Coordinates of C-alpha atoms in Angstrom, one line a residue:
Chain A
M185 CA -29.1 7.5 13.7
V186 CA -26.8 9.5 15.9
G187 CA -28.1 12.0 18.4
E188 CA -26.5 15.3 19.3
V189 CA -23.7 14.9 21.8
S190 CA -21.4 17.7 23.0
G191 CA -17.7 17.6 23.6
P192 CA -14.6 16.8 21.6
A193 CA -15.3 14.9 18.4
Y194 CA -13.4 11.7 19.3
L195 CA -15.1 11.7 22.7
R196 CA -18.5 11.9 21.1
G197 CA -17.4 8.9 19.0
L198 CA -16.5 7.0 22.1
L199 CA -19.8 7.8 23.7
L200 CA -21.6 6.6 20.7
L201 CA -19.7 3.4 20.9
A202 CA -20.4 3.1 24.6
L203 CA -24.2 3.5 24.0
V204 CA -24.3 0.3 22.1
A205 CA -21.3 -1.5 23.5
G206 CA -21.6 -0.7 27.1
G207 CA -24.6 -2.9 27.8
L208 CA -23.0 -5.8 26.2
A209 CA -19.7 -5.6 27.9
G210 CA -20.2 -8.5 30.2
L211 CA -21.4 -10.9 27.5
A212 CA -18.1 -11.9 26.2
G213 CA -17.1 -15.2 24.7
A214 CA -13.7 -16.7 25.4
Q215 CA -11.0 -16.5 22.8
P216 CA -7.2 -16.3 22.5
S217 CA -5.6 -14.2 25.2
G218 CA -6.8 -14.1 28.8
A219 CA -9.9 -12.0 29.5
L220 CA -9.0 -8.9 31.5
S221 CA -11.1 -6.7 33.6
A222 CA -8.9 -4.8 36.1
P223 CA -8.1 -1.3 34.8
G224 CA -4.5 0.0 34.4
P225 CA -1.2 -1.7 33.6
E226 CA -0.4 -5.0 35.2
P227 CA 2.7 -7.1 35.4
A228 CA 3.4 -9.3 32.4
P229 CA 1.2 -12.4 32.5
Q230 CA 2.8 -15.7 33.3
V231 CA 3.0 -17.5 30.0
T232 CA 3.2 -21.3 30.2
G233 CA 3.9 -24.1 27.7
P234 CA 6.0 -24.1 24.5
I235 CA 6.4 -20.6 23.1
A236 CA 5.0 -20.6 19.6
A237 CA 7.1 -17.6 18.6
D238 CA 10.3 -19.6 19.2
R239 CA 9.5 -21.4 15.9
F240 CA 9.2 -18.2 13.9
R241 CA 11.4 -17.7 10.8
S242 CA 11.1 -15.1 8.2
E243 CA 10.8 -16.3 4.6
S244 CA 14.2 -16.2 2.8
D245 CA 13.4 -18.0 -0.5
Y246 CA 12.2 -15.1 -2.7
A247 CA 11.0 -16.5 -6.0
E248 CA 11.2 -13.9 -8.8
V249 CA 8.7 -13.7 -11.6
A250 CA 10.2 -15.7 -14.6
L251 CA 11.7 -14.0 -17.6
P252 CA 9.4 -13.3 -20.5
V253 CA 10.2 -15.4 -23.6
R254 CA 7.3 -15.0 -26.0
L255 CA 4.7 -12.4 -27.0
R256 CA 1.3 -13.3 -28.4
I257 CA -1.4 -10.9 -29.6
P258 CA -3.9 -13.1 -31.4
E259 CA -6.1 -10.3 -32.6
L260 CA -3.2 -8.7 -34.4
R261 CA -1.7 -12.0 -35.5
V262 CA 1.4 -11.2 -33.6
Q263 CA 3.6 -14.1 -32.3
S264 CA 7.2 -13.5 -31.4
E265 CA 10.1 -14.6 -29.4
L266 CA 11.3 -11.9 -27.1
E267 CA 14.8 -10.4 -27.4
R268 CA 16.3 -8.8 -24.3
L269 CA 16.9 -5.1 -24.7
G270 CA 19.1 -2.8 -22.7
L271 CA 20.3 0.8 -23.3
Q272 CA 22.3 2.3 -26.1
S273 CA 25.4 4.3 -25.4
D274 CA 23.5 7.6 -25.7
G275 CA 21.0 6.4 -23.1
A276 CA 18.2 5.7 -25.5
V277 CA 16.5 2.3 -25.2
A278 CA 17.9 -0.4 -27.5
V279 CA 15.5 -1.8 -30.2
P280 CA 15.2 -5.3 -31.6
K281 CA 17.7 -6.3 -34.3
D282 CA 15.1 -8.1 -36.3
P283 CA 12.0 -6.1 -37.3
H284 CA 9.9 -9.3 -37.0
V285 CA 10.9 -9.9 -33.4
A286 CA 9.8 -8.0 -30.4
G287 CA 12.0 -7.1 -27.4
W288 CA 11.6 -6.7 -23.7
Y289 CA 13.4 -3.9 -21.9
E290 CA 15.4 -6.0 -19.4
H291 CA 16.3 -3.2 -16.9
G292 CA 12.6 -2.8 -16.1
P293 CA 10.1 -5.1 -14.4
R294 CA 9.3 -8.5 -16.0
P295 CA 5.7 -8.9 -17.2
G296 CA 3.4 -9.7 -14.4
Q297 CA 5.8 -8.3 -11.7
P298 CA 4.8 -5.1 -9.9
G299 CA 5.7 -2.2 -12.1
P300 CA 5.4 -1.4 -15.8
A301 CA 7.0 -4.0 -18.1
V302 CA 7.9 -2.6 -21.6
I303 CA 8.0 -4.5 -24.8
L304 CA 9.2 -2.8 -28.0
G305 CA 8.8 -3.8 -31.7
H306 CA 9.3 -2.2 -35.1
V307 CA 6.4 -0.9 -37.1
D308 CA 8.4 -1.6 -40.3
S309 CA 11.7 -1.7 -42.0
K310 CA 12.9 -0.8 -45.5
A311 CA 12.0 -4.3 -46.4
G312 CA 8.3 -4.3 -45.2
P313 CA 6.0 -4.3 -42.2
G314 CA 7.4 -5.1 -38.8
I315 CA 6.1 -7.1 -35.8
F316 CA 4.1 -4.1 -34.5
A317 CA 2.8 -2.9 -37.9
S318 CA -0.8 -3.0 -36.7
L319 CA -0.4 -2.0 -33.1
A320 CA -1.6 1.6 -33.6
G321 CA -4.9 0.3 -34.8
A322 CA -5.4 -2.3 -32.0
P323 CA -8.9 -1.8 -30.4
V324 CA -9.2 -1.2 -26.7
G325 CA -9.7 -4.5 -25.0
T326 CA -7.2 -6.4 -27.3
Q327 CA -5.6 -9.1 -25.2
V328 CA -1.8 -9.4 -25.0
R329 CA -0.3 -12.6 -23.7
V330 CA 3.3 -13.0 -22.5
D331 CA 4.7 -16.5 -22.0
R332 CA 7.4 -16.9 -19.4
A333 CA 10.4 -19.1 -19.0
D334 CA 8.7 -21.2 -16.3
G335 CA 5.8 -22.1 -18.7
S336 CA 3.4 -19.6 -17.1
T337 CA 1.5 -17.0 -19.1
V338 CA 0.4 -13.6 -18.0
T339 CA -2.5 -11.8 -19.9
F340 CA -3.0 -8.1 -20.3
R341 CA -5.7 -6.0 -21.9
I342 CA -5.0 -2.9 -23.9
T343 CA -6.8 0.0 -22.2
R344 CA -5.4 3.0 -24.2
I345 CA -3.2 3.8 -27.2
S346 CA -1.5 7.1 -27.6
R347 CA 0.8 8.6 -30.2
V348 CA 3.4 11.1 -29.0
P349 CA 6.3 13.0 -30.7
K350 CA 9.5 11.2 -29.8
D351 CA 11.0 14.4 -28.4
E352 CA 8.1 14.5 -25.9
F353 CA 8.2 10.8 -25.0
P354 CA 6.4 10.3 -21.6
T355 CA 9.3 8.5 -19.9
D356 CA 7.5 8.8 -16.5
L357 CA 4.3 7.1 -17.7
V358 CA 6.0 4.4 -19.8
Y359 CA 8.9 3.3 -17.6
A360 CA 8.2 5.0 -14.3
P361 CA 8.7 3.0 -11.0
T362 CA 5.2 2.4 -9.7
L363 CA 4.1 -1.0 -8.4
D364 CA 1.2 -1.4 -10.8
A365 CA 1.8 -4.6 -12.7
T366 CA 1.2 -3.2 -16.1
L367 CA 2.5 -3.6 -19.7
R368 CA 3.5 -1.0 -22.3
L369 CA 4.0 -1.9 -26.0
V370 CA 6.0 0.7 -27.9
T371 CA 6.5 1.2 -31.6
C372 CA 6.8 4.0 -34.1
G373 CA 4.1 6.0 -35.9
G374 CA 3.1 9.3 -37.3
G375 CA 4.9 11.1 -40.1
F376 CA 8.2 9.7 -41.5
D377 CA 11.2 12.0 -41.6
R378 CA 13.0 10.9 -44.8
S379 CA 16.0 13.0 -44.1
R380 CA 16.6 11.2 -40.9
G381 CA 15.2 7.9 -41.9
S382 CA 12.9 7.6 -38.9
Y383 CA 9.4 8.2 -37.7
R384 CA 8.6 11.4 -35.8
D385 CA 6.3 9.8 -33.2
N386 CA 6.1 6.8 -31.0
V387 CA 2.9 4.8 -30.5
I388 CA 2.3 3.5 -27.0
A389 CA -0.2 0.9 -26.0
Y390 CA -1.0 0.8 -22.3
A391 CA -2.2 -2.5 -21.0
E392 CA -3.5 -3.7 -17.6
P393 CA -3.5 -7.3 -16.3
V394 CA -6.6 -9.3 -16.9
Chain B
M239 CA 11.2 17.5 -24.0
R240 CA 10.6 15.7 -20.7
K241 CA 13.9 14.3 -19.4
P242 CA 14.1 11.1 -17.4
G243 CA 13.4 11.8 -13.8
E244 CA 12.0 15.3 -14.5
G245 CA 8.6 14.4 -13.3
W246 CA 9.9 13.2 -10.0
R247 CA 11.8 16.4 -9.4
R248 CA 9.0 18.6 -10.6
H249 CA 6.5 17.0 -8.2
S250 CA 8.9 16.7 -5.4
I251 CA 7.6 18.6 -2.4
P252 CA 9.3 19.3 0.9
I253 CA 9.9 16.2 2.9
L254 CA 7.6 16.9 5.7
C255 CA 9.1 14.8 8.4
A256 CA 12.8 15.4 7.8
G257 CA 13.0 17.2 11.1
L258 CA 11.0 14.4 12.7
L259 CA 13.5 11.8 11.5
A260 CA 16.4 13.9 12.8
A261 CA 14.8 13.9 16.2
L262 CA 14.3 10.2 16.4
P263 CA 16.0 8.2 19.1
I264 CA 18.9 5.9 18.0
G265 CA 18.1 2.8 19.9
S266 CA 17.5 4.8 23.0
A267 CA 15.3 3.0 25.5
G268 CA 14.1 6.1 27.2
A269 CA 13.3 8.2 24.2
A270 CA 9.7 9.1 23.4
P271 CA 8.2 8.2 20.0
P272 CA 8.1 11.1 17.6
A273 CA 5.0 13.1 17.1
P274 CA 3.2 12.3 13.9
A275 CA 3.7 14.7 11.0
T276 CA 0.5 15.7 9.2
P277 CA 0.9 17.3 5.8
G278 CA -0.6 20.7 5.5
H279 CA -1.4 20.9 9.2
G280 CA -3.8 23.7 10.0
H281 CA -6.0 25.6 7.5
D282 CA -3.3 27.8 6.1
H283 CA -3.1 26.1 2.7
A284 CA -3.7 28.1 -0.5
V285 CA -7.1 27.5 -2.0
V286 CA -6.9 27.4 -5.8
A287 CA -9.6 28.2 -8.3
A288 CA -10.0 24.6 -9.4
G289 CA -10.4 23.2 -5.9
R290 CA -9.8 23.7 -2.2
L291 CA -6.1 23.0 -2.3
A292 CA -3.1 23.3 -4.5
P293 CA -3.0 20.0 -6.6
S294 CA 0.1 18.7 -4.9
D295 CA -1.4 19.4 -1.4
A296 CA -4.6 17.6 -2.6
A297 CA -2.6 14.6 -3.8
D298 CA -0.6 14.6 -0.6
H299 CA -3.8 14.6 1.5
A300 CA -5.4 12.0 -0.7
V301 CA -2.5 9.6 0.0
R302 CA -2.8 10.3 3.7
L303 CA -6.5 9.7 3.5
Q304 CA -5.7 6.2 2.2
A305 CA -3.4 5.6 5.2
L306 CA -6.2 6.7 7.6
L307 CA -8.8 4.5 5.9
G308 CA -6.4 1.5 6.1
Q309 CA -5.8 2.3 9.8
H310 CA -9.6 2.4 10.4
S311 CA -9.9 -1.1 9.0
V312 CA -7.2 -2.4 11.4
L313 CA -8.5 -0.5 14.5
A314 CA -12.1 -1.6 13.8
A315 CA -11.0 -5.2 13.6
D316 CA -9.0 -4.7 16.9
V317 CA -12.2 -3.4 18.6
M318 CA -14.3 -6.2 17.2
R319 CA -11.8 -8.9 18.2
S320 CA -11.4 -7.6 21.7
R321 CA -15.2 -7.5 22.1
I322 CA -15.3 -11.1 21.1
R323 CA -12.6 -12.0 23.6
G324 CA -14.3 -10.0 26.3
D325 CA -11.1 -8.1 26.8
D326 CA -12.6 -4.9 28.2
D327 CA -9.4 -3.0 28.8
F328 CA -8.3 -3.6 25.3
V329 CA -11.7 -2.6 24.0
Q330 CA -11.4 0.7 25.7
A331 CA -8.0 1.5 24.4
A332 CA -8.8 0.3 20.9
E333 CA -12.0 2.4 20.8
A334 CA -10.0 5.5 21.8
A335 CA -7.6 4.8 19.0
L336 CA -10.4 4.3 16.6
G337 CA -12.0 7.6 17.7
K338 CA -8.7 9.4 17.1
N339 CA -8.5 7.9 13.7
T340 CA -12.1 9.0 12.9
D341 CA -11.2 12.6 14.0
A342 CA -8.0 12.6 11.9
M343 CA -9.8 11.2 8.9
T344 CA -12.8 13.6 9.0
D345 CA -10.4 16.6 9.6
L346 CA -8.5 15.6 6.4
M347 CA -11.8 15.1 4.5
D348 CA -12.8 18.5 5.6
R349 CA -9.7 20.0 3.9
L350 CA -10.1 17.8 0.8
F351 CA -13.9 17.8 0.2
G352 CA -15.3 20.6 2.4
E353 CA -17.2 21.1 5.6
D354 CA -20.6 20.2 4.1
M355 CA -19.4 16.8 3.0
V356 CA -17.9 16.0 6.4
G357 CA -21.0 17.2 8.2
T358 CA -23.0 14.4 6.6
F359 CA -20.3 11.8 6.3
R360 CA -19.1 11.8 9.9
P361 CA -22.3 10.7 11.6
M362 CA -22.8 8.0 9.0
W363 CA -19.3 6.8 9.5
A364 CA -19.7 6.8 13.3
E365 CA -23.0 4.9 13.0
H366 CA -21.3 2.1 11.0
V367 CA -18.6 1.8 13.7
V368 CA -21.3 1.5 16.3
E369 CA -23.0 -1.3 14.3
L370 CA -19.7 -3.1 13.8
V371 CA -19.2 -3.1 17.5
A372 CA -22.8 -4.3 18.0
Y373 CA -22.1 -7.1 15.5
A374 CA -19.0 -8.2 17.5
S375 CA -20.8 -8.0 20.8
A376 CA -23.7 -10.1 19.4
L377 CA -21.1 -12.7 18.2
A378 CA -19.6 -12.8 21.7
A379 CA -23.0 -13.2 23.3
R380 CA -23.9 -15.8 20.6
D381 CA -27.1 -13.7 20.1
N382 CA -28.1 -14.3 16.5
T383 CA -31.0 -11.9 16.6
A384 CA -28.8 -9.0 17.7
R385 CA -26.2 -10.0 15.1
E386 CA -28.8 -10.0 12.3
H387 CA -30.1 -6.7 13.5
A388 CA -26.6 -5.2 13.4
R389 CA -26.1 -6.7 9.9
E390 CA -29.4 -5.1 8.7
E391 CA -28.3 -1.7 10.1
L392 CA -24.9 -2.1 8.3
I393 CA -26.7 -2.8 5.1
E394 CA -28.8 0.3 5.5
Y395 CA -25.7 2.3 6.2
E396 CA -24.1 0.9 3.0
G397 CA -27.0 2.2 1.0
E398 CA -27.2 5.6 2.6
L399 CA -23.5 6.3 2.4
S400 CA -23.1 5.1 -1.1
E401 CA -26.0 7.3 -2.3
F402 CA -24.4 10.2 -0.5
L403 CA -21.0 9.7 -2.0
A404 CA -22.3 9.1 -5.5
G405 CA -24.4 12.3 -5.3
L406 CA -21.4 14.2 -4.2
S407 CA -19.3 13.0 -7.1
R408 CA -21.7 14.4 -9.7
G409 CA -21.7 11.2 -11.7
R410 CA -18.0 10.3 -11.4
L411 CA -18.8 7.6 -8.9
A412 CA -21.7 5.3 -9.6
T413 CA -24.0 4.5 -6.7
A414 CA -23.5 0.8 -7.4
D415 CA -19.7 1.1 -7.4
A416 CA -19.8 3.0 -4.1
H417 CA -22.2 0.4 -2.7
H418 CA -20.0 -2.4 -3.8
A419 CA -16.9 -0.8 -2.2
L420 CA -18.6 -0.1 1.1
S421 CA -20.3 -3.5 1.4
M422 CA -16.9 -5.1 0.8
H423 CA -15.5 -3.1 3.7
V424 CA -18.3 -4.3 6.0
E425 CA -18.0 -7.8 4.6
H426 CA -14.3 -7.9 5.4
L427 CA -14.8 -6.8 9.0
T428 CA -17.8 -9.0 9.7
R429 CA -16.1 -12.1 8.0
Q430 CA -12.9 -11.6 10.0
A431 CA -14.9 -11.3 13.2
D432 CA -16.9 -14.5 12.3
A433 CA -13.7 -16.4 11.7
Y434 CA -12.0 -15.0 14.8
A435 CA -15.0 -16.0 17.0
K436 CA -14.7 -19.6 15.6
G437 CA -10.9 -19.7 16.3
D438 CA -10.1 -19.8 12.6
Y439 CA -7.4 -17.2 12.9
L440 CA -5.8 -17.9 9.5
T441 CA -9.1 -16.9 7.7
A442 CA -9.6 -14.0 10.1
D443 CA -6.1 -12.6 9.4
R444 CA -6.3 -13.2 5.7
V445 CA -9.6 -11.4 5.4
N446 CA -8.3 -8.7 7.7
R447 CA -5.4 -8.1 5.4
E448 CA -7.7 -7.9 2.4
G449 CA -9.8 -5.5 4.3
Y450 CA -6.9 -3.2 5.1
Q451 CA -5.8 -3.2 1.4
H452 CA -9.3 -2.7 0.2
L453 CA -10.0 0.3 2.4
Y454 CA -6.6 1.8 1.8
D455 CA -7.3 1.7 -2.0
L456 CA -10.8 3.1 -1.4
G457 CA -9.2 6.3 -0.3
L458 CA -7.8 6.8 -3.8
V459 CA -11.2 6.0 -5.4
L460 CA -12.8 8.7 -3.2
A461 CA -10.1 11.2 -4.1
E462 CA -10.3 10.4 -7.8
T463 CA -14.1 10.8 -7.8
L464 CA -14.7 13.7 -5.4
L465 CA -11.8 16.0 -6.1
P466 CA -11.9 18.6 -8.8
A467 CA -10.3 17.7 -12.1
G468 CA -7.2 19.8 -11.5
D469 CA -6.5 18.0 -8.3
R470 CA -7.2 14.6 -9.6
S471 CA -4.5 14.7 -12.3
A472 CA -1.7 14.8 -9.8
L473 CA -2.9 11.4 -8.4
R474 CA -2.1 9.7 -11.6
Q475 CA 1.5 10.8 -11.6
P476 CA 3.9 7.9 -10.9
V477 CA 5.4 9.8 -8.0
W478 CA 2.1 9.7 -6.2
R479 CA 1.4 6.1 -7.1
L480 CA 4.7 5.0 -5.6
R481 CA 4.1 7.0 -2.5
S482 CA 0.7 5.5 -2.1
Q483 CA 1.8 1.9 -2.9
L484 CA 4.9 1.9 -0.7
G485 CA 2.9 3.6 2.1
K486 CA 0.4 0.8 2.0
L487 CA 3.1 -1.9 2.3
L488 CA 5.1 -0.2 5.0
A489 CA 2.2 0.9 7.1
E490 CA 0.8 -2.6 6.8
H491 CA 4.2 -4.0 8.0
V492 CA 3.8 -1.9 11.2
V493 CA 0.3 -3.3 11.8
L494 CA 1.3 -6.9 11.1
V495 CA 4.4 -6.7 13.3
E496 CA 2.3 -5.4 16.1
D497 CA -0.2 -8.3 15.5
V498 CA 2.5 -11.0 15.6
T499 CA 4.4 -9.5 18.6
R500 CA 1.1 -9.2 20.5
A501 CA 0.5 -12.9 19.9
A502 CA 4.1 -13.7 20.7
V503 CA 4.2 -11.9 24.1
T504 CA 1.0 -13.6 25.2
N505 CA 1.8 -16.9 23.4
T506 CA -1.8 -17.1 22.1
P507 CA -3.0 -19.6 19.4
D508 CA -3.4 -16.9 16.8
F509 CA 0.4 -16.6 16.5
D510 CA 0.9 -18.8 13.5
A511 CA -1.7 -17.0 11.5
A512 CA -0.1 -13.6 12.4
A513 CA 3.3 -15.0 11.5
R514 CA 2.0 -16.0 8.0
M515 CA 0.6 -12.5 7.4
I516 CA 3.9 -10.7 8.3
N517 CA 5.8 -13.1 6.0
A518 CA 3.3 -12.3 3.2
N519 CA 3.9 -8.6 3.7
T520 CA 7.7 -9.2 3.7
R521 CA 7.2 -11.1 0.4
D522 CA 5.3 -8.1 -1.1
L523 CA 7.9 -5.6 0.0
T524 CA 10.6 -7.8 -1.5
A525 CA 8.7 -8.0 -4.8
A526 CA 8.5 -4.2 -4.7
M527 CA 12.3 -4.0 -4.2
D528 CA 12.8 -6.4 -7.1
S529 CA 10.8 -4.2 -9.4
L530 CA 12.7 -1.1 -8.4
F531 CA 16.3 -2.4 -7.9
G532 CA 16.4 -5.9 -9.4
T533 CA 16.4 -9.4 -8.1
A534 CA 19.8 -9.5 -6.4
A535 CA 19.0 -6.4 -4.4
A536 CA 15.6 -7.8 -3.5
R537 CA 17.2 -10.9 -2.2
Q538 CA 19.6 -8.9 -0.1
F539 CA 16.7 -6.8 1.2
Q540 CA 14.7 -9.9 2.1
Q541 CA 17.5 -11.2 4.2
L542 CA 17.9 -7.9 6.1
W543 CA 14.2 -7.3 6.5
G544 CA 13.5 -10.8 7.5
E545 CA 16.2 -10.6 10.2
H546 CA 14.5 -7.4 11.5
V547 CA 11.1 -9.2 11.8
E548 CA 12.7 -12.3 13.4
Q549 CA 14.4 -10.3 16.0
L550 CA 11.3 -8.3 16.9
V551 CA 9.5 -11.6 17.3
A552 CA 12.4 -13.1 19.2
Y553 CA 12.3 -10.1 21.6
S554 CA 8.6 -10.7 22.1
A555 CA 9.1 -14.4 22.7
A556 CA 11.8 -13.6 25.3
T557 CA 9.5 -11.2 26.9
A558 CA 6.8 -13.9 27.2
K559 CA 9.4 -16.2 28.9
K560 CA 10.7 -13.3 31.1
D561 CA 14.1 -14.0 29.5
E562 CA 16.2 -10.8 30.0
A563 CA 19.2 -12.3 28.2
G564 CA 17.0 -13.2 25.2
R565 CA 15.6 -9.7 25.1
S566 CA 19.1 -8.1 25.2
K567 CA 20.3 -10.5 22.5
A568 CA 17.4 -9.5 20.2
R569 CA 18.1 -5.8 20.9
A570 CA 21.7 -6.2 20.0
A571 CA 20.8 -8.0 16.8
L572 CA 18.4 -5.3 15.9
A573 CA 21.1 -2.6 16.4
E574 CA 23.3 -4.5 13.9
Y575 CA 20.4 -4.8 11.4
E576 CA 19.7 -1.1 11.7
K577 CA 23.2 -0.3 10.6
D578 CA 23.1 -2.9 7.8
V579 CA 19.7 -1.8 6.4
A580 CA 20.8 1.9 6.5
E581 CA 23.9 1.0 4.5
F582 CA 22.0 -1.1 2.0
L583 CA 19.3 1.5 1.3
S584 CA 21.7 4.5 1.2
G585 CA 23.7 2.5 -1.4
A586 CA 20.6 1.5 -3.3
T587 CA 19.4 5.1 -3.5
G588 CA 22.8 6.5 -4.4
E589 CA 22.9 8.3 -1.1
R590 CA 19.7 10.1 -1.8
M591 CA 18.9 9.0 1.7
T592 CA 22.0 9.1 3.9
R593 CA 23.1 6.3 6.2
P594 CA 22.7 8.4 9.4
K595 CA 19.2 9.5 8.4
L596 CA 18.2 5.9 7.5
F597 CA 19.7 4.6 10.7
E598 CA 17.8 7.0 12.8
A599 CA 14.6 6.2 11.0
F600 CA 14.9 2.5 11.3
A601 CA 16.2 2.6 14.9
G602 CA 13.2 4.7 15.8
H603 CA 10.9 2.3 14.0
D604 CA 12.3 -0.7 15.9
E605 CA 12.3 1.2 19.2
M606 CA 8.6 2.0 18.9
L607 CA 7.8 -1.6 18.0
L608 CA 9.7 -2.9 21.1
K609 CA 8.0 -0.4 23.4
H610 CA 4.7 -1.5 21.9
A611 CA 5.4 -5.1 22.7
D612 CA 6.5 -4.2 26.2
A613 CA 3.4 -2.2 26.8
Y614 CA 1.1 -4.9 25.5
A615 CA 2.9 -7.6 27.5
S616 CA 2.3 -5.5 30.7
R617 CA -1.3 -5.0 29.7
D618 CA -0.9 -1.3 29.4
Y619 CA -3.2 -1.2 26.4
A620 CA -3.6 2.6 26.3
T621 CA 0.1 3.0 25.9
A622 CA 0.3 0.1 23.4
H623 CA -2.3 1.8 21.3
D624 CA -0.7 5.2 21.5
I625 CA 2.6 3.8 20.4
A626 CA 0.9 1.7 17.7
Y627 CA -0.8 4.8 16.4
Q628 CA 2.5 6.8 16.3
T629 CA 4.4 3.9 14.7
Y630 CA 1.8 3.6 12.0
E631 CA 2.2 7.3 11.2
H632 CA 6.0 7.1 11.4
G633 CA 6.0 4.0 9.0
F634 CA 3.8 5.8 6.5
D635 CA 5.9 9.0 6.6
L636 CA 9.1 7.0 6.2
A637 CA 7.5 5.2 3.2
R638 CA 7.0 8.6 1.6
Q639 CA 10.6 9.5 2.0
L640 CA 11.7 6.1 0.7
A641 CA 9.3 6.3 -2.2
D642 CA 10.7 9.7 -3.3
A643 CA 14.3 8.5 -3.0
F644 CA 13.6 5.2 -4.8
G645 CA 11.7 7.0 -7.5
E646 CA 14.4 9.5 -8.1
T647 CA 17.0 6.8 -8.2
V648 CA 15.1 4.7 -10.7
A649 CA 14.1 7.7 -12.8
A650 CA 17.8 8.7 -13.2
R651 CA 18.6 5.5 -15.1
L652 CA 15.5 5.3 -17.3
P653 CA 15.9 5.3 -21.1
R654 CA 16.2 8.8 -22.6
G655 CA 13.8 9.8 -25.3
G656 CA 11.6 7.7 -27.6
A657 CA 12.4 4.5 -29.4
Q658 CA 13.7 4.1 -32.9
T659 CA 11.3 1.3 -33.9
G660 CA 10.7 1.9 -37.5
Y661 CA 12.8 2.7 -40.6
G662 CA 10.7 2.0 -43.6
G663 CA 8.3 5.0 -43.9
L664 CA 5.7 2.5 -45.0
V665 CA 3.2 3.5 -42.2
T666 CA 1.6 6.8 -41.6
G667 CA -0.9 8.0 -39.1
G668 CA -2.0 6.1 -36.0
R669 CA -3.7 7.6 -33.0

């Protein structure tokens, strides 16, 4: 353990290092750059031979994560192509045209890319259940697979499901620009407002990569 | 109703180094690097009932703690490698920088977690540094007995510190989890030292990169488990996540540029490994830009950023060859890049960061990195480490400003309100 040493804290730290290191200072092995012993600045060393750094090039071929094309949630018997969704004229997120097809919000990250990817699906329509009819009841741990255009698949695990009034939708938490490669699944839930023909709440499943 | 971007604005706190950026040199060879800006400097912060600090201060300090822990990993590896090389002057300068980092970290922990915590933590931390140096010295001396002894001491330290941290967290941090995190830290540093001693620089640098990222992330784990509940909640807000994540990438960029330019000015065989690491960091930064601004912007960024790294390396290669014309050419190319990157980022952020401000910031960043390369080439390791320390702080503070500007820009175009994903009224309830 460390004994009591007086003086500024960082100097105490240095002294501690010196206690162990000092006696071993002369036992060095030889590795990359030239071993030095004289104190103080010196002129630049004479470098000989081909300069490795002359070959250096920064990478310029950025390969983006492929577009998502299909959603699979085996536990909920969900399988769907993915429609690409943008914004409506009032700034709200667009929703899939077909209640049996899920959609990916294309102005956000692609699934598996840093940041929260968002996939939306209808809970129902006037004709019957939609693609996300059973999302609200999905157990924590449910696996969600997203197939991508390059043939790859990224798998997520649902960690939490919440239901929130639409007028208190947590935009920050669902769409926010962080660099965590997460997935959010969004549908409707809660009470149905018959006068407006829509649900009062949204159900949000938060998922992390497996 | 929470409006798009409201969270960003609500959690926006004063940009602490705006004045610092204004004072930065614009490609001026004689200008001194800026002094680091430390959030909440001094002990004049408001202590709130739930914790020692206001939640935003606590979150700010927690993100800074991450940066200091990441820096510890880098500096500890520097000390170990220079021990293995027998580069005594470098050892001395690196140890001084590591001591400064320990002081800054424990001072910050004092504010976050209290004097009692630091009183026990600091000697434990210092002891593990001593044993890491002993491990590297034993490697250099090819003394397996001493190496095993250092390893045993490190294992003992892992146990003691993990029990201490778990106890302090009052059940929020399991001893096993703390132990796993600390043993990974030690494992990263000893593995990179083993590989370095064997001349396997690619493994050494890859493990070192993992070690930096691991310890940076450990700062958040400590904050999330040791801070009071009221302070912890702020850490989960996207604004803090982005500050933390961009800070990690940009501070790492500084460290890896320094690694690759050190290898370039001395033309040492670890250059290729260092080059691969800086390219990997550029790739990660580009991926982050893609997530925030889209693929086209990311590709544009990659070209600009890549040019910046290439010219820093070209300057270092010219320095190795004593090629003054080559050095001037690289400086001129960097000056062009600084204008271009300022224009690109001011456009990307809708002028939330202005071109002059960005230009000053990136010119200051480059200037410090060039001075660092010069100091290292002339074997003035004390100056090289001082500049490296300041450049790291500067990079981290710049990341914070960029994160806030990026976050506000993206937040402004997020969808408004909830989604109309149901019309039938067939379903009721849900969680």
